[in-house]
Amino acid sequence: MPEAAAGTLAGHAATIDGIARAARACADAGRLETASALVQSAAGIAALRHPGRFAHPVLDDVLARASASLPDVPWIGGRGVLHVLSNALEVGGHTRLAWRWMELDGDRPQSFVVTRPVPGPTPPSLAAAAARSGGREWRVPGAQAGLLATASALRELAASFDLVVLHAQPNDPLPSLAFAAVTDRAPVLLCNHADHCFWLGRDVADVVVGHREVAATLARTRRGVPAGRTATLPLPLDDVPATDPDARTAARARLGIPAAARVLLTVGSAYKFEAPAGGHLLDVLLPVLAADPAAVLLAVGPAPEGRWAAAAAQTAGRVLATGVLPDVADLLAAADVYVESYPCSSGTAALEAAQTGLPVVAWAPDAAQAALLGSAGAAAGLWPSARTAAELARLLAAPAPARDAVLAHHAPARWRATLADAVTAAREAGPVRAAQLADPPVADAPEDRLLLDLHVGTGHCHAPEVVARWAAQAAALAAVPAVERCFVPGLLGPTTHLELARCFTDAVVAPGPGEEATAVDRLRAILRGGLAQRGVVALPPDRVETAFPALEAALAAGEEVDLDVVPTADPGSLLHAGALAVPATA
C-alpha cells in the first residue's frame, strides 16, 4: 500500500466532514431541503472515495432533524410488504435480488416503489413478481418535487404496510428522511447489498440484513449497529434448472463455439474486474488459455477494449469480452466452468451459474481482500477459492459442480425461516433509536486501505477536481443561501449530486475591519465551486491600504484564488443584474 494512503483516507474524511458541517449549518438555519441534498452529496462521495468510515453520525443527525419536520402519519398496515428501491434495472444483481425476494416471500402481498426511477419502463420481472403475490408498483413524487416532499409521500405510503424492506442505494437519504423520526411504523429491514462501502440508513434499520458474514461484522464494528440488529440471509435464488447436454450443444451452435472447446465464463460489471495495482484476472487466466488451445474465455460486462482487447489479440480471439448483455442464458448453457469476477465478486451471477450445474471457481490470492470483496458462496465453502495461479489452474482442469451445495445452502425453506427470524427480531426490538447506535470509528485499517485502492487506484470514483468543486459548493451554500439560485431545482441533478444551472458574473463582498478572512473564505468557496466568474472585494478608499495585510494573510491561508479589490464608497454600485451580494459575516 502506498505511503500516501493514510493521508488520502484522512483527506477524504476531511472532505466528508466539511460537507457534513455545511449540511448541519443549513439544518441549523432551517434550510432542511438544502441540508438533505448536501447529505446525499456527501454520501455519494464517501461511497466511492472511501473516507475511513462506513457511517457518519452528523449526516444521520441532519436527516433525522429533517425527518422530524415532516407531517406525522398514523401506521395502519394491512397491505403486506413494501420494497423501497432507489432505482430499478433489468440488468444486474441489485434489482434481481429484490424481485427474487418478492417471489420467495410470495405468500403475502409484495409491493414496491422506486423513488428515483431511471428513464424507461419498470423492469418486467420486478412488476411480475409483485403482481404474482397480489402486490403492485406504487409511485411517489420524483426528484423534481424535492427530497422532503418525496420522503413525506414515502412515509404516507409505508404507513399502510406491515413490513418495509429497503433496497436503497448507499447515498439515498429518502429512507432516513421518511422513517428516522417515526416511532409508530412498520418494522424496517435494510437489505445490505452494498455491505463493503459507506451508506446511509443505519438510523432506520431495525435489522440490517446482509448476505455475507462480513456484512454483519462491519455493521457491528464499523457502522455502530447493535449485534441484535443484524442478520445474515442467503441471497434469494430463481428456480434455475440444470443444463442438459442437448441444451449445451444447441447453445454452442447458436454462439458459434466449437463443440470441443473448453469454455470459461465470467460475469460482472466492468469495474469489478479492475484491480488497482496488478493482479488482474487475465493475468492468471491467460496462462491457462496458453496451455490449452481449446480453452475459450467469455467475459460478460467488460467492453472489448483495453486489456480485454489486448488479451483477445494475444489469444487469436479466444478471449471475448461482450460488454453488458441483458440475458446470459445461452452463455451459461455453453460454458464448462464459471470463474468469479475479481477483485469484486458478482455473487448473484455466480449462484446462477452454479444452479445450472456449472462448477464455480474463485481467484482469491489475498485473504483479506477476498473477505471484503469476495462472494458469500466462496466464503461459505460452496465452491473453492484458489490462492495461487497453480492452484487455480488445477481447479479449472478438474472442476467440481457446485449445484447441490448451493441448492442446500439457499433452500427456499431455509431462506424463509431465516427471514422470519429477522422480521421477528425487528418487531421485538422496535424502531431503532439513534441512542442505540455506537459512534462509528474513523480508521486506517486493512479494509479501509483495500477500499481506497479499489476505488481510487482503479479510477472507479469521482475525479478529485469534481469532489473539490462539490465541497466548495457545499461551503458556499452554507454561508451564502443566495447561491442556491445557481443550482437546478432541488440542487441535485440526475446523478444525485449537486448540479449547476447558472452562475453569477461577480460575487461582491464588502468586509468591515476584522472581517477580511471570512470574506476571502466565502469568495474562495464561491469561485472554486463555479458559482461566480469573478470575486470582488469592495473597500472604502481610505481602508484599502490597511486592509491589504489581512486580505493577503487570508489568501495565503487557503487554496489560491484571484480576487479583485475595488475601492468604492458605495459597494451597492457594483451589484449589477448578474452580481451576487456576499455577506462578510454570518
PDB file of N, CA, C and O in Angstrom, residues 96-134:
ATOM      1  N   ARG A  96     -32.513  -7.600  -9.287  1.00  0.00           N
ATOM      2  CA  ARG A  96     -32.815  -9.034  -9.314  1.00  0.00           C
ATOM      3  C   ARG A  96     -32.983  -9.576  -7.899  1.00  0.00           C
ATOM      4  O   ARG A  96     -33.851 -10.404  -7.633  1.00  0.00           O
ATOM      5  N   LEU A  97     -32.150  -9.102  -6.983  1.00  0.00           N
ATOM      6  CA  LEU A  97     -32.275  -9.521  -5.586  1.00  0.00           C
ATOM      7  C   LEU A  97     -33.665  -9.168  -5.057  1.00  0.00           C
ATOM      8  O   LEU A  97     -34.304  -9.964  -4.357  1.00  0.00           O
ATOM      9  N   ALA A  98     -34.152  -7.973  -5.406  1.00  0.00           N
ATOM     10  CA  ALA A  98     -35.461  -7.534  -4.913  1.00  0.00           C
ATOM     11  C   ALA A  98     -36.579  -8.422  -5.444  1.00  0.00           C
ATOM     12  O   ALA A  98     -37.464  -8.850  -4.688  1.00  0.00           O
ATOM     13  N   TRP A  99     -36.576  -8.706  -6.740  1.00  0.00           N
ATOM     14  CA  TRP A  99     -37.711  -9.479  -7.248  1.00  0.00           C
ATOM     15  C   TRP A  99     -37.637 -10.943  -6.824  1.00  0.00           C
ATOM     16  O   TRP A  99     -38.664 -11.588  -6.636  1.00  0.00           O
ATOM     17  N   ARG A 100     -36.433 -11.459  -6.631  1.00  0.00           N
ATOM     18  CA  ARG A 100     -36.342 -12.832  -6.117  1.00  0.00           C
ATOM     19  C   ARG A 100     -36.829 -12.895  -4.668  1.00  0.00           C
ATOM     20  O   ARG A 100     -37.468 -13.865  -4.258  1.00  0.00           O
ATOM     21  N   TRP A 101     -36.509 -11.880  -3.903  1.00  0.00           N
ATOM     22  CA  TRP A 101     -37.017 -11.790  -2.525  1.00  0.00           C
ATOM     23  C   TRP A 101     -38.541 -11.818  -2.555  1.00  0.00           C
ATOM     24  O   TRP A 101     -39.188 -12.554  -1.800  1.00  0.00           O
ATOM     25  N   MET A 102     -39.125 -11.022  -3.429  1.00  0.00           N
ATOM     26  CA  MET A 102     -40.580 -10.945  -3.526  1.00  0.00           C
ATOM     27  C   MET A 102     -41.184 -12.290  -3.912  1.00  0.00           C
ATOM     28  O   MET A 102     -42.229 -12.696  -3.384  1.00  0.00           O
ATOM     29  N   GLU A 103     -40.526 -13.002  -4.799  1.00  0.00           N
ATOM     30  CA  GLU A 103     -41.054 -14.299  -5.224  1.00  0.00           C
ATOM     31  C   GLU A 103     -40.975 -15.338  -4.110  1.00  0.00           C
ATOM     32  O   GLU A 103     -41.910 -16.117  -3.896  1.00  0.00           O
ATOM     33  N   LEU A 104     -39.862 -15.361  -3.379  1.00  0.00           N
ATOM     34  CA  LEU A 104     -39.712 -16.341  -2.308  1.00  0.00           C
ATOM     35  C   LEU A 104     -40.627 -16.043  -1.124  1.00  0.00           C
ATOM     36  O   LEU A 104     -41.038 -16.951  -0.403  1.00  0.00           O
ATOM     37  N   ASP A 105     -40.936 -14.781  -0.926  1.00  0.00           N
ATOM     38  CA  ASP A 105     -41.807 -14.378   0.185  1.00  0.00           C
ATOM     39  C   ASP A 105     -43.224 -14.124  -0.322  1.00  0.00           C
ATOM     40  O   ASP A 105     -43.966 -13.310   0.230  1.00  0.00           O
ATOM     41  N   GLY A 106     -43.591 -14.834  -1.382  1.00  0.00           N
ATOM     42  CA  GLY A 106     -44.824 -14.535  -2.102  1.00  0.00           C
ATOM     43  C   GLY A 106     -46.106 -14.977  -1.447  1.00  0.00           C
ATOM     44  O   GLY A 106     -47.184 -14.818  -2.034  1.00  0.00           O
ATOM     45  N   ASP A 107     -46.046 -15.542  -0.233  1.00  0.00           N
ATOM     46  CA  ASP A 107     -47.283 -15.930   0.447  1.00  0.00           C
ATOM     47  C   ASP A 107     -48.051 -14.721   0.984  1.00  0.00           C
ATOM     48  O   ASP A 107     -49.184 -14.862   1.452  1.00  0.00           O
ATOM     49  N   ARG A 108     -47.428 -13.550   0.967  1.00  0.00           N
ATOM     50  CA  ARG A 108     -48.108 -12.316   1.366  1.00  0.00           C
ATOM     51  C   ARG A 108     -47.853 -11.285   0.273  1.00  0.00           C
ATOM     52  O   ARG A 108     -46.853 -11.365  -0.451  1.00  0.00           O
ATOM     53  N   PRO A 109     -48.717 -10.308   0.117  1.00  0.00           N
ATOM     54  CA  PRO A 109     -48.550  -9.341  -0.972  1.00  0.00           C
ATOM     55  C   PRO A 109     -47.208  -8.612  -0.884  1.00  0.00           C
ATOM     56  O   PRO A 109     -46.817  -8.137   0.184  1.00  0.00           O
ATOM     57  N   GLN A 110     -46.537  -8.529  -2.019  1.00  0.00           N
ATOM     58  CA  GLN A 110     -45.250  -7.848  -2.129  1.00  0.00           C
ATOM     59  C   GLN A 110     -45.408  -6.684  -3.106  1.00  0.00           C
ATOM     60  O   GLN A 110     -45.627  -6.884  -4.296  1.00  0.00           O
ATOM     61  N   SER A 111     -45.319  -5.482  -2.601  1.00  0.00           N
ATOM     62  CA  SER A 111     -45.398  -4.296  -3.446  1.00  0.00           C
ATOM     63  C   SER A 111     -44.050  -3.593  -3.451  1.00  0.00           C
ATOM     64  O   SER A 111     -43.173  -3.894  -2.635  1.00  0.00           O
ATOM     65  N   PHE A 112     -43.878  -2.656  -4.370  1.00  0.00           N
ATOM     66  CA  PHE A 112     -42.608  -1.938  -4.425  1.00  0.00           C
ATOM     67  C   PHE A 112     -42.827  -0.514  -4.898  1.00  0.00           C
ATOM     68  O   PHE A 112     -43.836  -0.189  -5.541  1.00  0.00           O
ATOM     69  N   VAL A 113     -41.857   0.334  -4.561  1.00  0.00           N
ATOM     70  CA  VAL A 113     -41.835   1.710  -5.027  1.00  0.00           C
ATOM     71  C   VAL A 113     -40.403   2.042  -5.398  1.00  0.00           C
ATOM     72  O   VAL A 113     -39.462   1.670  -4.689  1.00  0.00           O
ATOM     73  N   VAL A 114     -40.225   2.693  -6.531  1.00  0.00           N
ATOM     74  CA  VAL A 114     -38.910   3.146  -6.990  1.00  0.00           C
ATOM     75  C   VAL A 114     -38.882   4.656  -6.821  1.00  0.00           C
ATOM     76  O   VAL A 114     -39.627   5.375  -7.485  1.00  0.00           O
ATOM     77  N   THR A 115     -38.030   5.133  -5.923  1.00  0.00           N
ATOM     78  CA  THR A 115     -38.087   6.544  -5.553  1.00  0.00           C
ATOM     79  C   THR A 115     -37.379   7.458  -6.543  1.00  0.00           C
ATOM     80  O   THR A 115     -37.701   8.638  -6.640  1.00  0.00           O
ATOM     81  N   ARG A 116     -36.394   6.942  -7.259  1.00  0.00           N
ATOM     82  CA  ARG A 116     -35.690   7.738  -8.268  1.00  0.00           C
ATOM     83  C   ARG A 116     -35.564   6.908  -9.540  1.00  0.00           C
ATOM     84  O   ARG A 116     -34.472   6.459  -9.904  1.00  0.00           O
ATOM     85  N   PRO A 117     -36.678   6.656 -10.217  1.00  0.00           N
ATOM     86  CA  PRO A 117     -36.636   5.764 -11.378  1.00  0.00           C
ATOM     87  C   PRO A 117     -35.781   6.327 -12.505  1.00  0.00           C
ATOM     88  O   PRO A 117     -35.732   7.536 -12.727  1.00  0.00           O
ATOM     89  N   VAL A 118     -35.090   5.428 -13.190  1.00  0.00           N
ATOM     90  CA  VAL A 118     -34.332   5.821 -14.374  1.00  0.00           C
ATOM     91  C   VAL A 118     -35.306   5.893 -15.546  1.00  0.00           C
ATOM     92  O   VAL A 118     -36.396   5.321 -15.502  1.00  0.00           O
ATOM     93  N   PRO A 119     -34.952   6.618 -16.611  1.00  0.00           N
ATOM     94  CA  PRO A 119     -35.852   6.683 -17.770  1.00  0.00           C
ATOM     95  C   PRO A 119     -36.140   5.290 -18.325  1.00  0.00           C
ATOM     96  O   PRO A 119     -35.278   4.418 -18.346  1.00  0.00           O
ATOM     97  N   GLY A 120     -37.365   5.090 -18.753  1.00  0.00           N
ATOM     98  CA  GLY A 120     -37.740   3.805 -19.318  1.00  0.00           C
ATOM     99  C   GLY A 120     -38.733   3.076 -18.439  1.00  0.00           C
ATOM    100  O   GLY A 120     -39.057   3.510 -17.327  1.00  0.00           O
ATOM    101  N   PRO A 121     -39.217   1.936 -18.932  1.00  0.00           N
ATOM    102  CA  PRO A 121     -40.242   1.194 -18.197  1.00  0.00           C
ATOM    103  C   PRO A 121     -39.680   0.485 -16.970  1.00  0.00           C
ATOM    104  O   PRO A 121     -38.477   0.240 -16.862  1.00  0.00           O
ATOM    105  N   THR A 122     -40.560   0.155 -16.052  1.00  0.00           N
ATOM    106  CA  THR A 122     -40.192  -0.663 -14.899  1.00  0.00           C
ATOM    107  C   THR A 122     -39.758  -2.039 -15.389  1.00  0.00           C
ATOM    108  O   THR A 122     -40.380  -2.604 -16.291  1.00  0.00           O
ATOM    109  N   PRO A 123     -38.686  -2.609 -14.837  1.00  0.00           N
ATOM    110  CA  PRO A 123     -38.282  -3.955 -15.264  1.00  0.00           C
ATOM    111  C   PRO A 123     -39.452  -4.931 -15.173  1.00  0.00           C
ATOM    112  O   PRO A 123     -40.073  -5.065 -14.111  1.00  0.00           O
ATOM    113  N   PRO A 124     -39.785  -5.617 -16.258  1.00  0.00           N
ATOM    114  CA  PRO A 124     -40.947  -6.515 -16.251  1.00  0.00           C
ATOM    115  C   PRO A 124     -40.876  -7.584 -15.167  1.00  0.00           C
ATOM    116  O   PRO A 124     -41.901  -7.944 -14.579  1.00  0.00           O
ATOM    117  N   SER A 125     -39.682  -8.102 -14.894  1.00  0.00           N
ATOM    118  CA  SER A 125     -39.562  -9.165 -13.892  1.00  0.00           C
ATOM    119  C   SER A 125     -39.932  -8.658 -12.507  1.00  0.00           C
ATOM    120  O   SER A 125     -40.514  -9.393 -11.697  1.00  0.00           O
ATOM    121  N   LEU A 126     -39.601  -7.406 -12.217  1.00  0.00           N
ATOM    122  CA  LEU A 126     -39.941  -6.822 -10.920  1.00  0.00           C
ATOM    123  C   LEU A 126     -41.448  -6.644 -10.802  1.00  0.00           C
ATOM    124  O   LEU A 126     -42.062  -7.013  -9.790  1.00  0.00           O
ATOM    125  N   ALA A 127     -42.055  -6.082 -11.841  1.00  0.00           N
ATOM    126  CA  ALA A 127     -43.501  -5.872 -11.820  1.00  0.00           C
ATOM    127  C   ALA A 127     -44.250  -7.200 -11.752  1.00  0.00           C
ATOM    128  O   ALA A 127     -45.259  -7.329 -11.041  1.00  0.00           O
ATOM    129  N   ALA A 128     -43.750  -8.209 -12.472  1.00  0.00           N
ATOM    130  CA  ALA A 128     -44.423  -9.509 -12.487  1.00  0.00           C
ATOM    131  C   ALA A 128     -44.348 -10.187 -11.124  1.00  0.00           C
ATOM    132  O   ALA A 128     -45.314 -10.818 -10.676  1.00  0.00           O
ATOM    133  N   ALA A 129     -43.202 -10.069 -10.448  1.00  0.00           N
ATOM    134  CA  ALA A 129     -43.068 -10.680  -9.125  1.00  0.00           C
ATOM    135  C   ALA A 129     -44.069 -10.078  -8.149  1.00  0.00           C
ATOM    136  O   ALA A 129     -44.684 -10.789  -7.344  1.00  0.00           O
ATOM    137  N   ALA A 130     -44.244  -8.767  -8.215  1.00  0.00           N
ATOM    138  CA  ALA A 130     -45.215  -8.118  -7.337  1.00  0.00           C
ATOM    139  C   ALA A 130     -46.632  -8.570  -7.674  1.00  0.00           C
ATOM    140  O   ALA A 130     -47.427  -8.907  -6.780  1.00  0.00           O
ATOM    141  N   ALA A 131     -46.955  -8.599  -8.955  1.00  0.00           N
ATOM    142  CA  ALA A 131     -48.314  -8.958  -9.368  1.00  0.00           C
ATOM    143  C   ALA A 131     -48.662 -10.380  -8.962  1.00  0.00           C
ATOM    144  O   ALA A 131     -49.785 -10.659  -8.519  1.00  0.00           O
ATOM    145  N   ARG A 132     -47.708 -11.302  -9.102  1.00  0.00           N
ATOM    146  CA  ARG A 132     -47.993 -12.698  -8.749  1.00  0.00           C
ATOM    147  C   ARG A 132     -48.315 -12.864  -7.268  1.00  0.00           C
ATOM    148  O   ARG A 132     -49.043 -13.775  -6.874  1.00  0.00           O
ATOM    149  N   SER A 133     -47.774 -11.989  -6.437  1.00  0.00           N
ATOM    150  CA  SER A 133     -48.006 -12.102  -4.995  1.00  0.00           C
ATOM    151  C   SER A 133     -49.270 -11.378  -4.548  1.00  0.00           C
ATOM    152  O   SER A 133     -49.655 -11.464  -3.379  1.00  0.00           O
ATOM    153  N   GLY A 134     -49.886 -10.649  -5.465  1.00  0.00           N
ATOM    154  CA  GLY A 134     -51.037  -9.835  -5.094  1.00  0.00           C
ATOM    155  C   GLY A 134     -50.678  -8.407  -4.755  1.00  0.00           C
ATOM    156  O   GLY A 134     -51.526  -7.638  -4.295  1.00  0.00           O
TER     157      GLY A 134
END
